[in-house]
mmCIF file of C-alpha atoms in Angstrom:
data_model
loop_
_atom_site.group_PDB
_atom_site.id
_atom_site.type_symbol
_atom_site.label_atom_id
_atom_site.label_comp_id
_atom_site.label_asym_id
_atom_site.label_seq_id
_atom_site.Cartn_x
_atom_site.Cartn_y
_atom_site.Cartn_z
ATOM 1 C CA ALA I 1 9.403 -4.992 17.135
ATOM 2 C CA GLN I 2 6.329 -3.934 15.228
ATOM 3 C CA SER I 3 5.516 -6.227 12.321
ATOM 4 C CA VAL I 4 2.837 -7.511 9.991
ATOM 5 C CA THR I 5 3.001 -11.151 8.996
ATOM 6 C CA GLN I 6 1.224 -12.909 6.187
ATOM 7 C CA PRO I 7 2.214 -16.551 6.708
ATOM 8 C CA ASP I 8 1.101 -17.799 3.305
ATOM 9 C CA ILE I 9 3.210 -16.715 0.362
ATOM 10 C CA HIS I 10 1.056 -18.428 -2.246
ATOM 11 C CA ILE I 11 -2.403 -19.989 -2.148
ATOM 12 C CA THR I 12 -4.105 -21.882 -4.946
ATOM 13 C CA VAL I 13 -7.859 -22.276 -4.799
ATOM 14 C CA SER I 14 -10.471 -23.681 -7.157
ATOM 15 C CA GLU I 15 -13.045 -21.371 -8.622
ATOM 16 C CA GLY I 16 -16.127 -21.449 -6.434
ATOM 17 C CA ALA I 17 -14.239 -22.621 -3.372
ATOM 18 C CA SER I 18 -13.783 -20.556 -0.247
ATOM 19 C CA LEU I 19 -10.685 -18.523 0.467
ATOM 20 C CA GLU I 20 -9.054 -17.424 3.697
ATOM 21 C CA LEU I 21 -5.908 -15.319 3.889
ATOM 22 C CA ARG I 22 -4.136 -14.920 7.186
ATOM 23 C CA CYS I 23 -2.691 -11.777 8.702
ATOM 24 C CA ASN I 24 -1.067 -11.358 12.102
ATOM 25 C CA TYR I 25 0.339 -8.184 13.569
ATOM 26 C CA SER I 26 2.627 -7.367 16.423
ATOM 27 C CA TYR I 27 2.005 -3.913 17.829
ATOM 28 C CA GLY I 28 1.773 -2.478 21.309
ATOM 29 C CA ALA I 29 -1.755 -1.251 20.751
ATOM 30 C CA THR I 30 -4.539 -2.273 18.421
ATOM 31 C CA PRO I 31 -3.753 -0.659 15.107
ATOM 32 C CA TYR I 32 -6.012 0.289 12.273
ATOM 33 C CA LEU I 33 -6.185 -2.689 9.913
ATOM 34 C CA PHE I 34 -6.537 -2.868 6.161
ATOM 35 C CA TRP I 35 -6.618 -5.353 3.316
ATOM 36 C CA TYR I 36 -5.533 -4.279 -0.163
ATOM 37 C CA VAL I 37 -5.555 -6.147 -3.461
ATOM 38 C CA GLN I 38 -3.097 -5.648 -6.284
ATOM 39 C CA SER I 39 -3.604 -7.027 -9.765
ATOM 40 C CA PRO I 40 -0.498 -7.559 -11.914
ATOM 41 C CA GLY I 41 1.138 -4.271 -12.851
ATOM 42 C CA GLN I 42 -1.474 -2.262 -10.981
ATOM 43 C CA GLY I 43 -1.663 -0.143 -7.883
ATOM 44 C CA LEU I 44 -3.395 -1.106 -4.665
ATOM 45 C CA GLN I 45 -7.141 -1.180 -4.160
ATOM 46 C CA LEU I 46 -8.634 -1.102 -0.687
ATOM 47 C CA LEU I 47 -10.872 -4.094 0.011
ATOM 48 C CA LEU I 48 -11.854 -3.251 3.566
ATOM 49 C CA LYS I 49 -10.670 -1.638 6.763
ATOM 50 C CA TYR I 50 -11.167 -1.929 10.512
ATOM 51 C CA PHE I 51 -10.902 1.007 12.856
ATOM 52 C CA SER I 52 -13.174 0.004 15.733
ATOM 53 C CA GLY I 53 -16.574 -1.497 16.514
ATOM 54 C CA ASP I 54 -17.949 -4.660 14.956
ATOM 55 C CA THR I 55 -15.078 -7.102 14.528
ATOM 56 C CA LEU I 56 -16.535 -8.609 11.346
ATOM 57 C CA VAL I 57 -15.996 -6.170 8.507
ATOM 58 C CA GLN I 58 -17.599 -6.336 5.101
ATOM 59 C CA GLY I 59 -15.725 -5.078 2.075
ATOM 60 C CA ILE I 60 -15.989 -4.844 -1.653
ATOM 61 C CA LYS I 61 -16.068 -7.737 -4.115
ATOM 62 C CA GLY I 62 -17.688 -10.048 -1.556
ATOM 63 C CA PHE I 63 -14.763 -10.048 0.870
ATOM 64 C CA GLU I 64 -14.988 -9.904 4.633
ATOM 65 C CA ALA I 65 -12.444 -9.901 7.434
ATOM 66 C CA GLU I 66 -12.584 -10.669 11.110
ATOM 67 C CA PHE I 67 -10.522 -8.895 13.734
ATOM 68 C CA LYS I 68 -9.528 -11.092 16.675
ATOM 69 C CA ARG I 69 -7.777 -9.096 19.363
ATOM 70 C CA SER I 70 -6.784 -12.167 21.376
ATOM 71 C CA GLN I 71 -4.961 -13.614 18.385
ATOM 72 C CA SER I 72 -3.696 -10.307 16.948
ATOM 73 C CA SER I 73 -5.169 -11.411 13.658
ATOM 74 C CA PHE I 74 -7.191 -9.899 10.849
ATOM 75 C CA ASN I 75 -7.959 -12.711 8.405
ATOM 76 C CA LEU I 76 -9.596 -12.104 5.053
ATOM 77 C CA ARG I 77 -12.264 -14.431 3.713
ATOM 78 C CA LYS I 78 -14.424 -14.938 0.673
ATOM 79 C CA PRO I 79 -17.043 -17.691 0.516
ATOM 80 C CA SER I 80 -16.760 -18.366 -3.215
ATOM 81 C CA VAL I 81 -13.860 -17.141 -5.325
ATOM 82 C CA HIS I 82 -14.061 -16.064 -8.934
ATOM 83 C CA TRP I 83 -11.268 -16.297 -11.484
ATOM 84 C CA SER I 84 -10.980 -12.498 -11.311
ATOM 85 C CA ASP I 85 -9.895 -12.769 -7.659
ATOM 86 C CA ALA I 86 -6.484 -13.999 -8.766
ATOM 87 C CA ALA I 87 -4.147 -11.278 -7.506
ATOM 88 C CA GLU I 88 -1.751 -10.301 -4.739
ATOM 89 C CA TYR I 89 -3.309 -9.484 -1.393
ATOM 90 C CA PHE I 90 -1.691 -7.292 1.215
ATOM 91 C CA CYS I 91 -2.555 -6.816 4.846
ATOM 92 C CA ALA I 92 -1.565 -3.431 6.241
ATOM 93 C CA VAL I 93 -1.661 -1.704 9.599
ATOM 94 C CA ALA I 94 -1.384 1.857 10.838
ATOM 95 C CA LEU I 95 -1.215 3.169 14.378
ATOM 96 C CA SER I 96 -3.839 5.641 15.493
ATOM 97 C CA ASN I 97 -1.203 8.297 16.119
ATOM 98 C CA ASP I 98 0.916 7.429 13.118
ATOM 99 C CA TYR I 99 0.621 8.272 9.484
ATOM 100 C CA LYS I 100 2.138 5.423 7.543
ATOM 101 C CA LEU I 101 0.856 2.075 6.392
ATOM 102 C CA SER I 102 3.031 -0.910 7.205
ATOM 103 C CA PHE I 103 2.414 -3.787 4.822
ATOM 104 C CA GLY I 104 2.894 -7.487 5.039
ATOM 105 C CA ALA I 105 4.852 -9.277 2.329
ATOM 106 C CA GLY I 106 1.676 -10.284 0.535
ATOM 107 C CA THR I 107 -0.096 -13.491 -0.462
ATOM 108 C CA THR I 108 -0.439 -14.447 -4.101
ATOM 109 C CA VAL I 109 -3.744 -16.081 -4.908
ATOM 110 C CA THR I 110 -4.066 -18.331 -7.934
ATOM 111 C CA VAL I 111 -7.529 -19.472 -9.011
ATOM 112 C CA ARG I 112 -7.804 -22.680 -10.996
ATOM 113 C CA ALA I 113 -10.775 -23.578 -13.138
ATOM 114 C CA GLU U 1 -10.470 4.221 -10.595
ATOM 115 C CA THR U 2 -9.091 6.166 -7.641
ATOM 116 C CA GLY U 3 -8.419 9.539 -9.263
ATOM 117 C CA VAL U 4 -4.740 9.352 -8.344
ATOM 118 C CA THR U 5 -2.545 9.431 -11.412
ATOM 119 C CA GLN U 6 1.178 8.831 -11.672
ATOM 120 C CA SER U 7 3.624 9.515 -14.456
ATOM 121 C CA PRO U 8 5.468 8.072 -16.148
ATOM 122 C CA THR U 9 4.219 4.493 -15.963
ATOM 123 C CA HIS U 10 7.586 3.012 -16.787
ATOM 124 C CA LEU U 11 11.084 4.410 -16.686
ATOM 125 C CA ILE U 12 14.595 3.102 -17.292
ATOM 126 C CA LYS U 13 17.549 4.941 -15.797
ATOM 127 C CA THR U 14 21.260 4.348 -15.483
ATOM 128 C CA ARG U 15 22.990 3.927 -12.149
ATOM 129 C CA GLY U 16 24.110 7.290 -10.793
ATOM 130 C CA GLN U 17 21.427 9.284 -12.600
ATOM 131 C CA GLN U 18 18.627 11.261 -11.020
ATOM 132 C CA VAL U 19 14.908 10.654 -11.509
ATOM 133 C CA THR U 20 11.693 12.546 -10.816
ATOM 134 C CA LEU U 21 8.383 10.755 -10.466
ATOM 135 C CA ARG U 22 5.090 12.622 -10.424
ATOM 136 C CA CYS U 23 1.767 12.117 -8.744
ATOM 137 C CA SER U 24 -1.521 13.943 -9.102
ATOM 138 C CA SER U 25 -3.629 13.473 -6.005
ATOM 139 C CA GLN U 26 -7.350 12.909 -5.902
ATOM 140 C CA SER U 27 -9.286 16.148 -5.847
ATOM 141 C CA GLY U 28 -9.620 17.588 -2.345
ATOM 142 C CA HIS U 29 -6.867 15.437 -0.861
ATOM 143 C CA ASN U 30 -4.173 17.379 0.966
ATOM 144 C CA THR U 31 -2.006 14.479 2.095
ATOM 145 C CA VAL U 32 0.194 12.333 -0.104
ATOM 146 C CA SER U 33 2.426 9.412 0.771
ATOM 147 C CA TRP U 34 5.019 7.640 -1.313
ATOM 148 C CA TYR U 35 5.858 3.946 -1.135
ATOM 149 C CA GLN U 36 8.517 1.753 -2.698
ATOM 150 C CA GLN U 37 7.537 -1.781 -3.655
ATOM 151 C CA ALA U 38 10.407 -4.032 -4.614
ATOM 152 C CA LEU U 39 9.631 -7.127 -6.633
ATOM 153 C CA GLY U 40 7.903 -9.768 -4.547
ATOM 154 C CA GLN U 41 7.589 -7.556 -1.484
ATOM 155 C CA GLY U 42 5.038 -5.357 0.177
ATOM 156 C CA PRO U 43 5.195 -1.582 -0.203
ATOM 157 C CA GLN U 44 7.575 0.284 2.104
ATOM 158 C CA PHE U 45 6.765 3.776 3.332
ATOM 159 C CA ILE U 46 9.151 6.439 2.024
ATOM 160 C CA PHE U 47 7.614 9.693 3.285
ATOM 161 C CA GLN U 48 4.444 11.699 3.546
ATOM 162 C CA TYR U 49 3.633 15.298 2.663
ATOM 163 C CA TYR U 50 0.880 17.367 4.192
ATOM 164 C CA ARG U 51 0.143 20.870 2.968
ATOM 165 C CA GLU U 52 3.494 21.079 1.195
ATOM 166 C CA GLU U 53 5.626 19.995 4.134
ATOM 167 C CA GLU U 54 7.194 16.650 4.912
ATOM 168 C CA ASN U 55 5.267 14.969 7.689
ATOM 169 C CA GLY U 56 7.155 11.820 8.421
ATOM 170 C CA ARG U 57 9.734 9.665 6.775
ATOM 171 C CA GLY U 58 10.519 5.987 6.605
ATOM 172 C CA ASN U 59 13.912 4.331 6.579
ATOM 173 C CA PHE U 60 15.153 5.819 3.319
ATOM 174 C CA PRO U 61 18.341 7.845 2.739
ATOM 175 C CA PRO U 62 18.310 11.604 2.046
ATOM 176 C CA ARG U 63 18.824 11.039 -1.665
ATOM 177 C CA PHE U 64 15.100 10.283 -1.669
ATOM 178 C CA SER U 65 13.345 13.619 -1.492
ATOM 179 C CA GLY U 66 9.963 15.009 -2.333
ATOM 180 C CA LEU U 67 7.853 18.040 -3.008
ATOM 181 C CA GLN U 68 4.183 18.796 -2.725
ATOM 182 C CA PHE U 69 2.711 21.718 -4.606
ATOM 183 C CA PRO U 70 -0.177 24.076 -3.759
ATOM 184 C CA ASN U 71 -2.471 22.104 -6.057
ATOM 185 C CA TYR U 72 -1.470 19.017 -4.013
ATOM 186 C CA SER U 73 0.348 17.316 -6.852
ATOM 187 C CA SER U 74 3.680 15.925 -5.738
ATOM 188 C CA GLU U 75 7.048 14.668 -6.855
ATOM 189 C CA LEU U 76 9.441 12.014 -5.670
ATOM 190 C CA ASN U 77 13.062 12.680 -6.526
ATOM 191 C CA VAL U 78 15.815 10.118 -6.254
ATOM 192 C CA ASN U 79 19.434 11.132 -6.702
ATOM 193 C CA ALA U 80 22.455 8.941 -7.396
ATOM 194 C CA LEU U 81 20.343 5.987 -8.446
ATOM 195 C CA GLU U 82 21.420 2.538 -7.341
ATOM 196 C CA LEU U 83 20.466 -0.814 -8.819
ATOM 197 C CA ASP U 84 18.438 -1.592 -5.679
ATOM 198 C CA ASP U 85 16.238 1.412 -6.374
ATOM 199 C CA SER U 86 14.573 -0.628 -9.106
ATOM 200 C CA ALA U 87 10.990 -0.987 -7.902
ATOM 201 C CA LEU U 88 7.386 0.055 -8.331
ATOM 202 C CA TYR U 89 6.850 3.464 -6.755
ATOM 203 C CA LEU U 90 3.363 4.137 -5.510
ATOM 204 C CA CYS U 91 1.802 7.331 -4.341
ATOM 205 C CA ALA U 92 -1.299 7.437 -2.209
ATOM 206 C CA SER U 93 -3.451 10.422 -1.386
ATOM 207 C CA SER U 94 -5.690 10.941 1.616
ATOM 208 C CA GLU U 95 -8.422 13.427 2.305
ATOM 209 C CA ARG U 96 -6.750 14.559 5.509
ATOM 210 C CA LEU U 97 -3.856 13.825 7.776
ATOM 211 C CA GLY U 98 -4.323 10.723 9.816
ATOM 212 C CA ASN U 99 -5.554 7.255 9.213
ATOM 213 C CA THR U 100 -8.273 7.742 6.716
ATOM 214 C CA GLU U 101 -8.517 5.724 3.555
ATOM 215 C CA ALA U 102 -5.526 6.111 1.245
ATOM 216 C CA PHE U 103 -6.155 5.970 -2.491
ATOM 217 C CA PHE U 104 -3.278 4.555 -4.504
ATOM 218 C CA GLY U 105 -2.165 5.387 -7.991
ATOM 219 C CA GLN U 106 -1.124 2.772 -10.534
ATOM 220 C CA GLY U 107 2.531 3.284 -9.795
ATOM 221 C CA THR U 108 5.697 4.018 -11.737
ATOM 222 C CA ARG U 109 7.908 1.066 -12.558
ATOM 223 C CA LEU U 110 11.526 2.250 -12.290
ATOM 224 C CA THR U 111 14.319 0.082 -13.626
ATOM 225 C CA VAL U 112 17.903 1.069 -12.880
ATOM 226 C CA VAL U 113 20.542 -0.504 -15.108
#
């Protein structure tokens, strides 16, 4: 069955420390891959996306993600987190011949001073 | 800001009632998708409209219906509300059909009591 898994429900990180959020997918073909961020009570903002080409993708707010086909993963990273990065992060996938985004359950990031 | 606006922002309804949620797409976008996000979960695809016609539907019953208008604004209608319909409802507009970037609105928080 097709699925998107975010193994970490909640991550706490110190301000200035690095952050890595995991995302694994299970699809028959390589899907289009996305990371979204959601602040409390807000909609979703696209951080970055991967369609094809270079497997290391740069996004907004200093985030990057690496697509690893062999591991069916698309992990999100940030070298140094800021308190404003505290939010919910969602990995999402879409098939090239499909029209809907399928989201993981999300990872809540807490940033401590 | 994405240019996608939703109204109302919050809504309380009684079980069995009907509700209409509205979305104004970003200018020039002819595709709109609706998602339901229950508390603590990732968004779930409800359906998509392209040029005023439904273009795909997720695993939601027929009491969830929609409309898209010539100006590309759209509505989500839910009949016979159930307690489990309580959620954040998000609309997302895209410039064209397919897997381009989807811009999300802030959402409508629906509470069914």
